[in-house]
GROMACS .gro file of C-alpha atoms in nm:
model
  289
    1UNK     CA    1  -0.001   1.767  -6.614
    2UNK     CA    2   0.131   1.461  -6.409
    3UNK     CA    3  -0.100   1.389  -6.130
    4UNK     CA    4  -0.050   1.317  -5.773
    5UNK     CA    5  -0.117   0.937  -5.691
    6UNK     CA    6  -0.260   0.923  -5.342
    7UNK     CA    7  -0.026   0.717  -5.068
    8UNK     CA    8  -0.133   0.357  -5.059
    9UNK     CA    9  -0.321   0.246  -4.742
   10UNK     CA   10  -0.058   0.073  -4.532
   11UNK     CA   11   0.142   0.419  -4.581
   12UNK     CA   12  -0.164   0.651  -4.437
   13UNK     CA   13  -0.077   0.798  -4.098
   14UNK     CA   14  -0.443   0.668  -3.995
   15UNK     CA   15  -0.305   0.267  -4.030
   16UNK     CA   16   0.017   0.359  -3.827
   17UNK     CA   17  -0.173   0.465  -3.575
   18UNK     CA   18  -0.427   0.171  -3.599
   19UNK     CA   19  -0.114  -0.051  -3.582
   20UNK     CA   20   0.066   0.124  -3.343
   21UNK     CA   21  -0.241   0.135  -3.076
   22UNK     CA   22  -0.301  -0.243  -3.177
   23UNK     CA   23   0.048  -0.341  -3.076
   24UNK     CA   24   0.029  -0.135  -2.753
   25UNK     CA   25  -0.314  -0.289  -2.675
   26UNK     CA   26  -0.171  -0.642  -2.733
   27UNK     CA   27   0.144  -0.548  -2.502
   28UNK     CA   28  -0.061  -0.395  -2.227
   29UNK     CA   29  -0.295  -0.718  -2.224
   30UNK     CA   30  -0.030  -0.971  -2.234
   31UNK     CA   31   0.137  -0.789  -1.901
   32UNK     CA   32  -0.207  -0.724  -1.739
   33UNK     CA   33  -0.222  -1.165  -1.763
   34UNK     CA   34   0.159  -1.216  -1.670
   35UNK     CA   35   0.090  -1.007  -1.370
   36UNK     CA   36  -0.283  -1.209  -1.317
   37UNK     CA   37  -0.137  -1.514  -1.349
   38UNK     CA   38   0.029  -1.576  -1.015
   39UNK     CA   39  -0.294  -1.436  -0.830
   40UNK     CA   40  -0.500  -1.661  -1.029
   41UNK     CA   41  -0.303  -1.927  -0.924
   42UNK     CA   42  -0.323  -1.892  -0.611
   43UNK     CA   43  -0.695  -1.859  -0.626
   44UNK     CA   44  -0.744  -2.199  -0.821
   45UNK     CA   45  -0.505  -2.398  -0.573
   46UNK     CA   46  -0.734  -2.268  -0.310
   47UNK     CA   47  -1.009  -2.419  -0.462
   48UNK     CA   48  -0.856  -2.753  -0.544
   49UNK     CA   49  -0.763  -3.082  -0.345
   50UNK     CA   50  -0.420  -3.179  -0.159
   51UNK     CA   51  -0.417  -3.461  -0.407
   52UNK     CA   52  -0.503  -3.262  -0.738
   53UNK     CA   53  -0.214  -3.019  -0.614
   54UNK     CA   54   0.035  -3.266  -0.619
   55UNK     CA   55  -0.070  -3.426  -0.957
   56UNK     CA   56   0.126  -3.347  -1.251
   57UNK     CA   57   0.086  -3.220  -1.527
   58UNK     CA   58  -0.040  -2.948  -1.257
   59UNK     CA   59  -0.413  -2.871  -1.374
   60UNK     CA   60  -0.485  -2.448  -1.476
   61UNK     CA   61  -0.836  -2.526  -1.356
   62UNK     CA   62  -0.986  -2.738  -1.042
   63UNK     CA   63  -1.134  -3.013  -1.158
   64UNK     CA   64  -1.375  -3.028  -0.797
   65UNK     CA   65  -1.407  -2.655  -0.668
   66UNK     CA   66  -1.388  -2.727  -0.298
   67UNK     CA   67  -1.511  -2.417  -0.150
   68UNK     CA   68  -1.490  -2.600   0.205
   69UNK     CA   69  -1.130  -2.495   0.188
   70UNK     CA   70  -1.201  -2.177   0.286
   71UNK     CA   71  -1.379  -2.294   0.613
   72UNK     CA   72  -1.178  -2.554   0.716
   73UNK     CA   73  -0.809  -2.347   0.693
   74UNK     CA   74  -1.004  -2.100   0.864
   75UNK     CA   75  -1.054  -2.302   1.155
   76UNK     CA   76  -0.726  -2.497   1.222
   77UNK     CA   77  -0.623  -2.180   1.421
   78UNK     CA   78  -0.727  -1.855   1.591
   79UNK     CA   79  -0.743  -1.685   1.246
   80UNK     CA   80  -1.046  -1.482   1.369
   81UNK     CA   81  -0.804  -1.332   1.715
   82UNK     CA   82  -0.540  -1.251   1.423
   83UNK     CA   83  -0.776  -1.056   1.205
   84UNK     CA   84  -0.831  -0.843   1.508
   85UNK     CA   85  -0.493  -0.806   1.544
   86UNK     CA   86  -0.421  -0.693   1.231
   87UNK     CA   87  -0.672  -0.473   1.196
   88UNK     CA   88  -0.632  -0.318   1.496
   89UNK     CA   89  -0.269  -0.291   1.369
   90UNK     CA   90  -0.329  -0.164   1.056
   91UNK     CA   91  -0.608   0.084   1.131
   92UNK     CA   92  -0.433   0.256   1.437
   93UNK     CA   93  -0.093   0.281   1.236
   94UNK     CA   94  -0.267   0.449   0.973
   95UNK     CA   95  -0.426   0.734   1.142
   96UNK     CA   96  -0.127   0.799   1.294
   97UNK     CA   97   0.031   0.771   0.935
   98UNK     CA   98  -0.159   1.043   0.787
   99UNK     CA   99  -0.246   1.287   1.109
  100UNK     CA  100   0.161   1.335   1.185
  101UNK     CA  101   0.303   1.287   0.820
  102UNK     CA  102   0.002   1.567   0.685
  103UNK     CA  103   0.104   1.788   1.015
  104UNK     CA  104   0.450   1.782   0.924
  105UNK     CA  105   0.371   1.835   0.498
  106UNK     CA  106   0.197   2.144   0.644
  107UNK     CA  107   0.474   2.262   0.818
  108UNK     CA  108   0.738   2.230   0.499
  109UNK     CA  109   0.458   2.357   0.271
  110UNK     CA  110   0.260   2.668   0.448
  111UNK     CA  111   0.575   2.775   0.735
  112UNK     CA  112   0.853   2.958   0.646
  113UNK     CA  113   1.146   2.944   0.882
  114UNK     CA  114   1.463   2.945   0.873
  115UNK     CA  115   1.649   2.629   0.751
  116UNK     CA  116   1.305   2.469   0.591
  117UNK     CA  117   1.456   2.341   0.243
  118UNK     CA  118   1.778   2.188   0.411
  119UNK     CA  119   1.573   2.028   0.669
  120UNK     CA  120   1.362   1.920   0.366
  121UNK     CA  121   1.625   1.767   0.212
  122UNK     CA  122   1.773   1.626   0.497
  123UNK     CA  123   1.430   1.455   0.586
  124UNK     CA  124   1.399   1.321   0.205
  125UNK     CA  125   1.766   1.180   0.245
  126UNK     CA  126   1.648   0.949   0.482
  127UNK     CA  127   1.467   0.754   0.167
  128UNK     CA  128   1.816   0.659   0.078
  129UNK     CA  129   1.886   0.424   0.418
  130UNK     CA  130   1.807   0.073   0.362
  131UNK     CA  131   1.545  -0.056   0.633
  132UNK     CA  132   1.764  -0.348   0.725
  133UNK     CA  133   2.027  -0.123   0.797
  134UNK     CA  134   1.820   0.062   1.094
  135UNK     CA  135   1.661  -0.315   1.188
  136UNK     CA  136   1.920  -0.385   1.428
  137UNK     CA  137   1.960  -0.062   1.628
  138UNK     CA  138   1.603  -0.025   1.652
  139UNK     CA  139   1.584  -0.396   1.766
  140UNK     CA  140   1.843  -0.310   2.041
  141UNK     CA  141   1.657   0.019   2.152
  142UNK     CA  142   1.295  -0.146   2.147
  143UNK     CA  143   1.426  -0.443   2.367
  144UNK     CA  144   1.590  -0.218   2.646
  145UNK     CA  145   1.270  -0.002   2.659
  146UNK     CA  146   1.048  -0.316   2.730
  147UNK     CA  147   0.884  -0.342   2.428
  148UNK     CA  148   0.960  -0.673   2.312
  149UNK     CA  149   0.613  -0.897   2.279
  150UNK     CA  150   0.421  -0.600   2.269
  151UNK     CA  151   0.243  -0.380   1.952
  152UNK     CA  152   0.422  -0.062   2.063
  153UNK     CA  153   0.746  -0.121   1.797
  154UNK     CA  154   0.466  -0.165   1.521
  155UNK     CA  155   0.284   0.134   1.649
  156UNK     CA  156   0.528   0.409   1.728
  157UNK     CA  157   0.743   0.437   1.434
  158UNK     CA  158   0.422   0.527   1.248
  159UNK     CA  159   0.362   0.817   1.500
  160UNK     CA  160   0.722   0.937   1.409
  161UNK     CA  161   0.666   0.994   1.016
  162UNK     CA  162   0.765   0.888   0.665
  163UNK     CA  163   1.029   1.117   0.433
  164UNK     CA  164   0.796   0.975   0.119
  165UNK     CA  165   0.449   1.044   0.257
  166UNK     CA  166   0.570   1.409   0.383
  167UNK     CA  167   0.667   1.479   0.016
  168UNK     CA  168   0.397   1.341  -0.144
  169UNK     CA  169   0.155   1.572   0.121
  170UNK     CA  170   0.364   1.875   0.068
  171UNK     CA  171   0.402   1.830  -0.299
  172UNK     CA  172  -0.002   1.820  -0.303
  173UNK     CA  173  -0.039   2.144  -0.016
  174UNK     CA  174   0.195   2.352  -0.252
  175UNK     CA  175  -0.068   2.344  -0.487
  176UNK     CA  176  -0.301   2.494  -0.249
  177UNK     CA  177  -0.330   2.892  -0.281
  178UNK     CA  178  -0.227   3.121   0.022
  179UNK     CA  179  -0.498   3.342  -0.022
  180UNK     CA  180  -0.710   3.078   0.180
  181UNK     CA  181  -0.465   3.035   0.457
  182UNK     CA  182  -0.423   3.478   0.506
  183UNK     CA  183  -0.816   3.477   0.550
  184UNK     CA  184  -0.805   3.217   0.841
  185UNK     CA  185  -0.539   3.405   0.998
  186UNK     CA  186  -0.763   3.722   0.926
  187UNK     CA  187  -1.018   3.525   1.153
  188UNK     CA  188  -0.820   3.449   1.435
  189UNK     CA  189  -0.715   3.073   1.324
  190UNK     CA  190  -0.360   2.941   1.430
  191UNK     CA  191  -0.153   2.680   1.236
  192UNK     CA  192  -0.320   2.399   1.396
  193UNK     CA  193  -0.663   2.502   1.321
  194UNK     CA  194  -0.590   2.610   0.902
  195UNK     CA  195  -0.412   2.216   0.949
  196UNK     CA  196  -0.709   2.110   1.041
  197UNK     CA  197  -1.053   2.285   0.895
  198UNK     CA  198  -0.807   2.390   0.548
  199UNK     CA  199  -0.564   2.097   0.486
  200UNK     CA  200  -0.696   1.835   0.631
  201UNK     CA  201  -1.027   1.854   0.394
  202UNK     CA  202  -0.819   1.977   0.043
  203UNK     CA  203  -0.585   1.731   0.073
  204UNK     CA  204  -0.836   1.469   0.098
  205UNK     CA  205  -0.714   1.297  -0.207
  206UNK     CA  206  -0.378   1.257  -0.111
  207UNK     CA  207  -0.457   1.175   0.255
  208UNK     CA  208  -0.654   0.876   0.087
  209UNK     CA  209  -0.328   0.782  -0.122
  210UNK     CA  210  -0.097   0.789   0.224
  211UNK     CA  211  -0.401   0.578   0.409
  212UNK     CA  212  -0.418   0.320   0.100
  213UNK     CA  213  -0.021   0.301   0.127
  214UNK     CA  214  -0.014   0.278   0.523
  215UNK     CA  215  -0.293   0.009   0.578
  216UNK     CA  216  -0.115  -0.227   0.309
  217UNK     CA  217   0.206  -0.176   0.456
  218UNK     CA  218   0.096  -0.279   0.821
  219UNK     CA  219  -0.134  -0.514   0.677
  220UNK     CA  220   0.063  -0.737   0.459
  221UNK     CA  221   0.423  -0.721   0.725
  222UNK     CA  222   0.561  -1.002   0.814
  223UNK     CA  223   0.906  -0.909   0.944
  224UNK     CA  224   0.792  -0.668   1.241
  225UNK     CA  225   0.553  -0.854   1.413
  226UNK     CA  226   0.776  -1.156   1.339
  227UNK     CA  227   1.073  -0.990   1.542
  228UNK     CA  228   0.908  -0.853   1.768
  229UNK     CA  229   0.605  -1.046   1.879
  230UNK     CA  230   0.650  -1.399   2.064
  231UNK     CA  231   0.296  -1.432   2.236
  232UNK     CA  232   0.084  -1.674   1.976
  233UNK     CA  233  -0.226  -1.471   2.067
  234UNK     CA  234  -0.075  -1.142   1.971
  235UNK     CA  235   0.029  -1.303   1.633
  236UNK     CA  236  -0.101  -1.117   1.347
  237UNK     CA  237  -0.266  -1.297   0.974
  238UNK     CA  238   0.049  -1.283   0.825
  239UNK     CA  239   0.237  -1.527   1.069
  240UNK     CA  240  -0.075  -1.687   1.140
  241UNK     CA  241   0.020  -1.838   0.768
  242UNK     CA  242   0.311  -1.999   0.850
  243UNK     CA  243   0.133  -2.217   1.033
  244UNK     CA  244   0.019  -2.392   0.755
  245UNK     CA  245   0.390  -2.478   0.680
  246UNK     CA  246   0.545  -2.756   0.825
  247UNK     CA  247   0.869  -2.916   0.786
  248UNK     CA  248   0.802  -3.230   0.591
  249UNK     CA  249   0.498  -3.121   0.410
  250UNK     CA  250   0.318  -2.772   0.316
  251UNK     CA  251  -0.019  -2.773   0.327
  252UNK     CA  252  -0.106  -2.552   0.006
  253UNK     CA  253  -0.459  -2.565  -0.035
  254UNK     CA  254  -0.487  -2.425   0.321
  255UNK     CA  255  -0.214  -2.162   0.246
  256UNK     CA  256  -0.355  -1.996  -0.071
  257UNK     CA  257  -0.698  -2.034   0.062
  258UNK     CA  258  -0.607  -1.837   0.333
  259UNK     CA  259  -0.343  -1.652   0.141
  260UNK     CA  260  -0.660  -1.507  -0.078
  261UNK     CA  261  -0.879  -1.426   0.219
  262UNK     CA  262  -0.611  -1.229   0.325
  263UNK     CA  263  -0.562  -1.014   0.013
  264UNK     CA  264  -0.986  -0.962   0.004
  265UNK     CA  265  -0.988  -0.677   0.190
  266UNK     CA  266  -0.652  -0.474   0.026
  267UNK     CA  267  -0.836  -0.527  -0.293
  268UNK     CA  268  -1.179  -0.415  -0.196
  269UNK     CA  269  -0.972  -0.106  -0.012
  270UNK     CA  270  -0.763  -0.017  -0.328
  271UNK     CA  271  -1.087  -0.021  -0.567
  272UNK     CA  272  -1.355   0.125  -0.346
  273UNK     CA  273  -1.086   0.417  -0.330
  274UNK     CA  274  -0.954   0.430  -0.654
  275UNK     CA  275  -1.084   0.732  -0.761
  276UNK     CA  276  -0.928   0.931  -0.493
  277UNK     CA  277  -0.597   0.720  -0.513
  278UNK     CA  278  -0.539   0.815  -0.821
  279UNK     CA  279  -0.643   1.173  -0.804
  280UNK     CA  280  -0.372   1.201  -0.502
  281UNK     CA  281  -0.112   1.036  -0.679
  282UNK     CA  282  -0.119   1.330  -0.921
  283UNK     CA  283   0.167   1.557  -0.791
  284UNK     CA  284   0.118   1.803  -1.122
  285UNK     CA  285  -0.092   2.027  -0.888
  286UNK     CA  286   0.159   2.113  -0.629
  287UNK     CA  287   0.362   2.348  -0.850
  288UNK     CA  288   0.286   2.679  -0.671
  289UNK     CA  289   0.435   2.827  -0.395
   0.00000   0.00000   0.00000
């Protein structure tokens, strides 16, 4: 009888998959440090001097950490007035963000009337107009209203809604059974109360994911309070960086010190609610009616 020889090693499915999950692993780690490399940059300029910047061959590392960096760009303007600014920004646009986007998920989700899925669709068609398209018209229709040099164009518009935020809401209310919503109306609850007690608490996940969104959007813009905002101690942190740019010379170390003191508080946002922003951006569970 002729016997079976076994399959060499290199031929086993168990060392294509050992090779196969190497290779990803090496892919995956080389991207994670292309992507890391620009922030890291900008974290060692921060930390160096004007004169080590300007050296070449340019240095990975700082030679001289000079932490005093920090302190020093921070003071060369009303950075502290700015933070308020922005925060005040940010944090008002975002409630409004996810109380009238959520309201209106609710509606497309949980009310059925007549004309929902066109209006649906019409609402997600919106997502196809460039911004700088509308920038002009809404430039035109702020400025006759009197609302030039003041936050109400960075305010309003997120009081008025967002096609991509409604769908991601809805998408994660469709997933939330009916039964619960028939025993509040057993009890005497309206629309805006099951919104509120109901919703509003099982959609926590995904309210998280539209806040996370919102607060980085009005945090990090720099075209909307640049259009619209001529008063220096209105200016928000994002501006407030172009003042370390000058027309001769840039001062760097000042820039990407400040640059990084900027981005602190995103990152601290993004991982203190990363559970949750993740869990939201899982649409799989909205698949019943």
């Amino acid at each position: 009888m002729s016997s079976v020889s076994a399959p060499k090693f290199y031929e086993t499915k168990k060392f294509k998959d050992k090779v196969k999950y190497t290779f990803v692993t090496f892919v995956l780690i080389a991207g994670s440090m292309l992507i890391l490399l620009p922030l890291w940059w900008m974290i060692s300029t921060s930390l160096k001097s004007p004169a080590e910047i300007a050296q070449y061959p340019p240095t990975f590392f700082p030679k001289e950490f000079h932490f005093n960096n920090y302190i020093e760009a921070w003071q060369t303007a009303p950075f502290t007035r700015w933070a308020l600014n922005t925060l005040f920004l940010a944090s008002v646009g975002t409630i409004g963000s996810v109380l009238v986007n959520s309201l209106v998920a609710y509606g497309f989700a949980k009310i059925h009337f007549k004309g929902r899925n066109p209006l649906f669709i019409l609402v997600l068609s919106t997502m196809l107009i460039p911004g700088f398209v509308t920038m002009v018209p809404q430039y035109i229709l702020f400025s006759k209203l009197g609302w030039v040099n003041t936050y109400l164009p960075l305010l309003v518009p997120a009081f008025l809604g967002s096609a991509f935020f409604i769908f991601l809401l809805r998408q994660f209310m469709l997933g939330i059974p009916n039964e619960l919503m028939e025993a509040a109306v057993l009890d005497g609850a309206g629309h805006l109360q099951i919104w509120w007690h109901i919703m509003l608490p099982l959609t926590k996940p995904a309210l998280i994911t539209v806040a996370i969104f919102s607060f980085n959007g009005a945090w990090n813009d720099l075209l909307g309070p640049l259009l619209y905002i001529n008063d220096e101690s209105m200016y928000t942190l994002q501006i407030g960086l172009q003042t370390f740019k000058g027309t001769v010379q840039t001062q760097w170390h000042y820039l990407m010190a400040m640059s990084v003191t900027v981005l602190l508080p995103v990152i601290f946002l993004f991982f203190f609610f990363q559970k949750y922003f993740i869990e939201g951006s899982n649409l799989s569970s909205g698949t019943k009616g």
